[in-house]
Tab-separated table of C-alpha atoms in Angstrom:
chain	number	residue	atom	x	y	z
Z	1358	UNK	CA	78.850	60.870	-28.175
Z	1359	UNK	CA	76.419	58.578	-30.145
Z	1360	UNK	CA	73.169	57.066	-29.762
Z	1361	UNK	CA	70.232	55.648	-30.743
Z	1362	UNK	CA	67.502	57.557	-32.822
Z	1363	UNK	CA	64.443	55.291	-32.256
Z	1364	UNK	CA	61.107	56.186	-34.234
Z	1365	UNK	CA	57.973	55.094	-32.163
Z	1366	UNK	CA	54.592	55.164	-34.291
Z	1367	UNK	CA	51.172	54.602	-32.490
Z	1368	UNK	CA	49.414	50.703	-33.960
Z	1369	UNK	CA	46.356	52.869	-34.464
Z	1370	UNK	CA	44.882	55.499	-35.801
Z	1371	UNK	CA	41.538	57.621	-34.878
Z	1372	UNK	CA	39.791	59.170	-37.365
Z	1373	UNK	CA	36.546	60.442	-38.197
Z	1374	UNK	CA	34.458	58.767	-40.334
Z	1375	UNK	CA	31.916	60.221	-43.078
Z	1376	UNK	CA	29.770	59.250	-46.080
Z	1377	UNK	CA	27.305	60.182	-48.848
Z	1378	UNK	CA	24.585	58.260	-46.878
Z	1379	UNK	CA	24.408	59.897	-43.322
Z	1380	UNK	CA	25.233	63.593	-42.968
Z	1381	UNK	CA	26.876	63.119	-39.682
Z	1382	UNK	CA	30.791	61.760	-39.265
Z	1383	UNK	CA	31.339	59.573	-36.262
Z	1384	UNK	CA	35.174	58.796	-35.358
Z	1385	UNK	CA	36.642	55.501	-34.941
Z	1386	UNK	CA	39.852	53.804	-33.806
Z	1387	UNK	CA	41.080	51.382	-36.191
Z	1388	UNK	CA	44.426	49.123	-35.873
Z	1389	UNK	CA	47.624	50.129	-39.072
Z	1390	UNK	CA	47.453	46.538	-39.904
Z	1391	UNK	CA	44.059	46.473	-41.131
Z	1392	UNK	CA	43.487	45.656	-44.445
Z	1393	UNK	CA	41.676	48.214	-46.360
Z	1394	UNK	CA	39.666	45.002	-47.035
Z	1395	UNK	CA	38.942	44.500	-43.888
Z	1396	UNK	CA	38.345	48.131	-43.052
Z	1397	UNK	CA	35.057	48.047	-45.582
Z	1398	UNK	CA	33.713	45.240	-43.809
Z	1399	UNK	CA	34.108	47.416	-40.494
Z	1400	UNK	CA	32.731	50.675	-42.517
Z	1401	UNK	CA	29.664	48.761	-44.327
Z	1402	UNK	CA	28.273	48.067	-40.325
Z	1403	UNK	CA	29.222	52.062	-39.985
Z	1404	UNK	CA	27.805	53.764	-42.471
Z	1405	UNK	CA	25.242	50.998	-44.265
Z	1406	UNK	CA	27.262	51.533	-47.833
Z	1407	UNK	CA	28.629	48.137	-49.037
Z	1408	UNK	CA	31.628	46.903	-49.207
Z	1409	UNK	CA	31.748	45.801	-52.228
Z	1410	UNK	CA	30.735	48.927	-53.625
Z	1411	UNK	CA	32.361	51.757	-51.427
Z	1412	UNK	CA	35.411	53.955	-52.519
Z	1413	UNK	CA	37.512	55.731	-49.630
Z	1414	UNK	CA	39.444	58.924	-49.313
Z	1415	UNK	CA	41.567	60.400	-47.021
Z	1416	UNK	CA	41.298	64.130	-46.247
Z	1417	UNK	CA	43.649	66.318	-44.016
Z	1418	UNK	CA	42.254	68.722	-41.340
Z	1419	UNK	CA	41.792	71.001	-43.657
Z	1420	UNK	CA	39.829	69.022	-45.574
Z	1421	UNK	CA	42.119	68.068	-48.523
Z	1422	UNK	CA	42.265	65.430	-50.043
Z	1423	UNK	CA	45.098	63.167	-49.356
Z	1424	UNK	CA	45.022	59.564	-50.953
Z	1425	UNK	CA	42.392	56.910	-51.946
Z	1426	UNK	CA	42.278	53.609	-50.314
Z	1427	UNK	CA	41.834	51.809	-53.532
Z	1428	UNK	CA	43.954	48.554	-52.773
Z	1429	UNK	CA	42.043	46.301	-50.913
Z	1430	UNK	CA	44.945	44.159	-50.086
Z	1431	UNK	CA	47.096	47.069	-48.751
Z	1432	UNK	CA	47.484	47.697	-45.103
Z	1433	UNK	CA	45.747	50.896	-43.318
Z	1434	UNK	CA	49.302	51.862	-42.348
Z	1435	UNK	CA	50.683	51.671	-45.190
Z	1436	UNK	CA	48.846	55.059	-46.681
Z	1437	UNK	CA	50.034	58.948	-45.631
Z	1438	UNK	CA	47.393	58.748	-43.157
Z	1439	UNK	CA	47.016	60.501	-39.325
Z	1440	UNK	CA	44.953	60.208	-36.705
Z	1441	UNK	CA	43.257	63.420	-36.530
Z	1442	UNK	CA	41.725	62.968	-40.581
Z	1443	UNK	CA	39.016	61.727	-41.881
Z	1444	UNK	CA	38.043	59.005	-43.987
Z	1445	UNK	CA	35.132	59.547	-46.719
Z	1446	UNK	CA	33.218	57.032	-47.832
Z	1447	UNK	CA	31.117	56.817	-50.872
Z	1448	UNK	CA	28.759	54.966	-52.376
Z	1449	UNK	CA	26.992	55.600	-55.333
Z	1450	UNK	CA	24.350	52.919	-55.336
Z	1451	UNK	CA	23.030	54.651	-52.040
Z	1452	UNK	CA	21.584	57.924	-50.805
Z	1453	UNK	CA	21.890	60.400	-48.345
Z	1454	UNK	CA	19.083	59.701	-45.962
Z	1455	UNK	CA	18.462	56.276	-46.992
Z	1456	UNK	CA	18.529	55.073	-43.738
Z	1457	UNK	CA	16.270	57.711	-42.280
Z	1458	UNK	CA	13.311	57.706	-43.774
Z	1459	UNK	CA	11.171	56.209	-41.159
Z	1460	UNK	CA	7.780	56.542	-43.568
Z	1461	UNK	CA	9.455	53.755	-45.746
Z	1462	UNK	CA	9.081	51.142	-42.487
Z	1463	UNK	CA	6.752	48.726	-42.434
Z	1464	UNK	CA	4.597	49.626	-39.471
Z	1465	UNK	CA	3.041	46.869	-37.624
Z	1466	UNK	CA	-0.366	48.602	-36.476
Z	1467	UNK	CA	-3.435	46.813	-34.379
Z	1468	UNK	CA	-6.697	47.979	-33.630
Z	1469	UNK	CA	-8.223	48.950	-30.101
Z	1470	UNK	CA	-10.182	46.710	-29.771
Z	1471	UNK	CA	-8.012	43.737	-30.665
Z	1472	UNK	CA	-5.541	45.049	-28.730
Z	1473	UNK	CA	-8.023	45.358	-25.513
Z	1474	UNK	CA	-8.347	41.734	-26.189
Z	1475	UNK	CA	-4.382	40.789	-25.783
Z	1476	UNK	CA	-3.026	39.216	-22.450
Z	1477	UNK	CA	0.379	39.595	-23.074
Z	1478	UNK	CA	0.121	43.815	-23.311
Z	1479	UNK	CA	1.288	46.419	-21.077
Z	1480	UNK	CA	-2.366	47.315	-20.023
Z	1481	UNK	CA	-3.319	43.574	-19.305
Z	1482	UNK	CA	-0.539	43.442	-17.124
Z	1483	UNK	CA	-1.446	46.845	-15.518
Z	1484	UNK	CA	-5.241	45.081	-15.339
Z	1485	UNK	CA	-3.993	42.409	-14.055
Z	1486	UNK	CA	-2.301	44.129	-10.912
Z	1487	UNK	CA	-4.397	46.818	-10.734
Z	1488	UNK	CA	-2.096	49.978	-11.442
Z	1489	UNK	CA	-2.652	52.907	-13.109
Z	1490	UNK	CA	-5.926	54.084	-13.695
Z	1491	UNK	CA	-6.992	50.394	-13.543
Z	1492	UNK	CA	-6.762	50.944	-9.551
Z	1493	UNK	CA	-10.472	52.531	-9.169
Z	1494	UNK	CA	-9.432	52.763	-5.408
Z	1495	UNK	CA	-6.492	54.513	-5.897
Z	1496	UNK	CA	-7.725	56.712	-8.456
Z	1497	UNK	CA	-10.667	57.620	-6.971
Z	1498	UNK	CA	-8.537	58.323	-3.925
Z	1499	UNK	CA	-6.335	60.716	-5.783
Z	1500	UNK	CA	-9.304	62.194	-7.655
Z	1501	UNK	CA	-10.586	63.430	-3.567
Z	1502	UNK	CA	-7.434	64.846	-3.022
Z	1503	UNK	CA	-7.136	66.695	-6.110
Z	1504	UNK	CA	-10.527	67.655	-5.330
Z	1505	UNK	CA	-9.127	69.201	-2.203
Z	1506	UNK	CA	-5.785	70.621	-3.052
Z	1507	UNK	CA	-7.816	72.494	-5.688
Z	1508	UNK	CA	-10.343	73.876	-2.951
Z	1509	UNK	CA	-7.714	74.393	-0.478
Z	1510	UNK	CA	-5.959	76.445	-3.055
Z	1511	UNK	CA	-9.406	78.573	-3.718
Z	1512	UNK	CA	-9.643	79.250	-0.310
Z	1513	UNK	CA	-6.084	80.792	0.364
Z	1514	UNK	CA	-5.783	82.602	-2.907
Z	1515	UNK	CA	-9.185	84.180	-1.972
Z	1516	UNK	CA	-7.131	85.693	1.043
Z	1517	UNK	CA	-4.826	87.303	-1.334
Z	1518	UNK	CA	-5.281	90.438	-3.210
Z	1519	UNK	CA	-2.966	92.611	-5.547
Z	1520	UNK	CA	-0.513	94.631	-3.701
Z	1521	UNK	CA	-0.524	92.481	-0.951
Z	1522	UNK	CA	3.588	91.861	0.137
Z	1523	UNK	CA	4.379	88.416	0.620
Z	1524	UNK	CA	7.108	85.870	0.830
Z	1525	UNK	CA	7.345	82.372	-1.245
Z	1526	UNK	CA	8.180	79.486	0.215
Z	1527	UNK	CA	8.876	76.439	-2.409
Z	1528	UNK	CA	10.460	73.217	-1.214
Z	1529	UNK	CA	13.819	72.976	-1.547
Z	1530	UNK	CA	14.427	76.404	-2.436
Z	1531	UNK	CA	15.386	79.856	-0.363
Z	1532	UNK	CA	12.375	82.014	0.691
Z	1533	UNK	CA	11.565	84.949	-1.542
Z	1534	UNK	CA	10.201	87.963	-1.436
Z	1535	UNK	CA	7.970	89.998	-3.353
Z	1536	UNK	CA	4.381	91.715	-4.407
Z	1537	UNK	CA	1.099	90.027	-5.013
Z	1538	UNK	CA	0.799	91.458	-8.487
Z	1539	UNK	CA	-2.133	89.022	-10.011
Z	1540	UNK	CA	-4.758	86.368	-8.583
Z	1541	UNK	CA	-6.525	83.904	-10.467
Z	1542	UNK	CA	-7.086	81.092	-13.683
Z	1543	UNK	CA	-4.466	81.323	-16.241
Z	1544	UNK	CA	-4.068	79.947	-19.645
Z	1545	UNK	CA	-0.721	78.296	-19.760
Z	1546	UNK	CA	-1.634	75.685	-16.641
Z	1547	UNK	CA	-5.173	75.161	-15.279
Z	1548	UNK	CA	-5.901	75.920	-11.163
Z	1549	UNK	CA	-5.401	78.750	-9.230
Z	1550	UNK	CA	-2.396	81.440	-9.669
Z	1551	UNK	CA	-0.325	83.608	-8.108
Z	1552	UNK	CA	1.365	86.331	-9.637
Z	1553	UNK	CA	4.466	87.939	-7.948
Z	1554	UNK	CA	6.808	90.610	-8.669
Z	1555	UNK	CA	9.868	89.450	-6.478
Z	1556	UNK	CA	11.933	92.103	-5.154
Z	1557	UNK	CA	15.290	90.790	-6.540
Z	1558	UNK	CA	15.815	88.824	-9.950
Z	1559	UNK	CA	14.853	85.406	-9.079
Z	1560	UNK	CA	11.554	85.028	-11.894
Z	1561	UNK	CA	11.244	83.878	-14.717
Z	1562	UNK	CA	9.242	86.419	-16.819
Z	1563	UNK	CA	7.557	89.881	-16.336
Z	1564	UNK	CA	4.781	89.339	-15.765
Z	1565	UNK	CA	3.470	87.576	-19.126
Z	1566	UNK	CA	3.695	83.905	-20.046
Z	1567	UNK	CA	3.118	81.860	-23.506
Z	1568	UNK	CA	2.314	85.673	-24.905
Z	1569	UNK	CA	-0.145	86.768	-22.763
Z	1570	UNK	CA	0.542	89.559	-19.913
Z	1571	UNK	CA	-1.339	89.054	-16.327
Z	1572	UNK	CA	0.984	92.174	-14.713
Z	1573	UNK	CA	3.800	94.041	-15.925
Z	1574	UNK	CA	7.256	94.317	-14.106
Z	1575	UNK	CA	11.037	93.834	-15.433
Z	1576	UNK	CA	12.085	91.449	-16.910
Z	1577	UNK	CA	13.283	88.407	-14.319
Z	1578	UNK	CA	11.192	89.804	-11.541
Z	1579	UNK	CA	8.156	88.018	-12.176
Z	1580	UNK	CA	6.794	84.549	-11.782
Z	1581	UNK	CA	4.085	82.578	-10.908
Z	1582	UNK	CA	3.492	80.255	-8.118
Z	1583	UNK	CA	0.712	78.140	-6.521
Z	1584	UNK	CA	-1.235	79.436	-3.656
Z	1585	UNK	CA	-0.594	77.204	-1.088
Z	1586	UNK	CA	3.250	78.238	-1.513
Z	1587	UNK	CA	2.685	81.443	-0.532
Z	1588	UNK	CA	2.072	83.781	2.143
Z	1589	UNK	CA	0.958	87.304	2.666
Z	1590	UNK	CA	1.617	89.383	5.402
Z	1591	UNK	CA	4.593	91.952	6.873
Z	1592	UNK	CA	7.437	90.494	4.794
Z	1593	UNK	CA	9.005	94.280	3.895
Z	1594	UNK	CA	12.247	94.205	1.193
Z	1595	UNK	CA	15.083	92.770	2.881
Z	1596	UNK	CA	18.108	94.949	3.344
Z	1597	UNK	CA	21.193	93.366	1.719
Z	1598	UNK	CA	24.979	94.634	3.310
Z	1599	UNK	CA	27.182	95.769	0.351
């Protein structure tokens, strides 16, 4: 019986590419008949080192070395060279980091008041259609209802009081259960607060936030929600079938 033994090699290779200037590797997919030539062209719009100035190597997996692409008029395939490896490339007339160093950009900087004076900015155009906080209507509408919301909330936290059981009720998620544990102005978030111990572990803390403690319970039993999410009343622990 005889055959045919036919050798099939992939037209391109994917490997990861790395240099002295950036100290992250990025991989690429580059075609065997490439020039090595040609390659630095592709590599100096990489990795910013020139072309005329770059050296390559080849490393394994393991990170040995396994050739140098010194022959710019060779072919890509025609080097020991896998998809899987890397190619290095150096530079010497650059640095790591050259590229990163945003304090060396020229900044282009204008004043406040010249730029109050400019028709073609993003707040001229927001002037211009009255949006934002250049909607005195608007804004003084939502200012009234913040106004409210924040009164509103006064008034049903002030119908709240430690101990108290209750049951939360935020949009979108399942009703929980708990214990008024705190009621009141906290530091992390201005307004009024509600402290709960929840009776399974559906929190977030226990009981302290940003470092500072309003109650104490374990950890993933407490939280704190908004007043007007909340309601007190005969909501005992629920009874869960094993």
């Amino acid at each position: 019986m005889s055959g045919n033994i036919q050798v099939i090699t992939e037209d391109y290779l994917s490997v990861t590419i790395t240099s002295n200037i950036t100290p992250f590797g990025v991989e690429k997919r580059f075609a065997k008949g490439l020039t090595v030539s040609s390659l630095k062209d592709k590599l100096e719009l990489i990795t910013g080192a020139s072309a005329a100035t770059m050296k390559l190597s080849a490393f394994d997996k393991d990170n040995k070395l396994v050739c140098q692409l010194d022959n710019d008029d060779a072919l890509l395939g025609s080097y020991q060279i896998d998809s899987g490896m890397k190619i290095h490339v150096e530079d010497q007339q650059k640095k790591i980091g050259e590229y990163e160093d945003v304090s060396k950009v020229e900044k282009f900087e204008i004043t406040e008041e010249d730029y109050a004076k400019r028709g073609d900015s993003v707040r001229a155009f927001k002037e211009r259609n009255k949006m934002g906080r250049f909607n005195e209507e608007a804004m003084k509408q939502k200012e009234e209802e913040q106004k409210q919301k924040a009164e509103e909330e006064i008034q049903k936290a002030a119908t709240m009081k430690v101990g108290d059981r209750c049951e939360v009720r935020v949009p979108g998620q399942p009703a929980r259960r708990g214990l008024v544990q705190y009621v009141g102005g906290t530091d992390f978030k201005p307004g009024m607060w509600v402290g709960v111990q929840y009776d399974e572990p559906h929190g977030k803390n226990d009981g302290s936030v940003g470092g500072k403690r309003y109650f104490q319970c374990q950890e993933k039993y407490g939280g704190f929600v908004k007043p007007l999410t909340l309601e007190v009343g005969d909501f005992p622990e629920e009874e869960f079938d094993l």
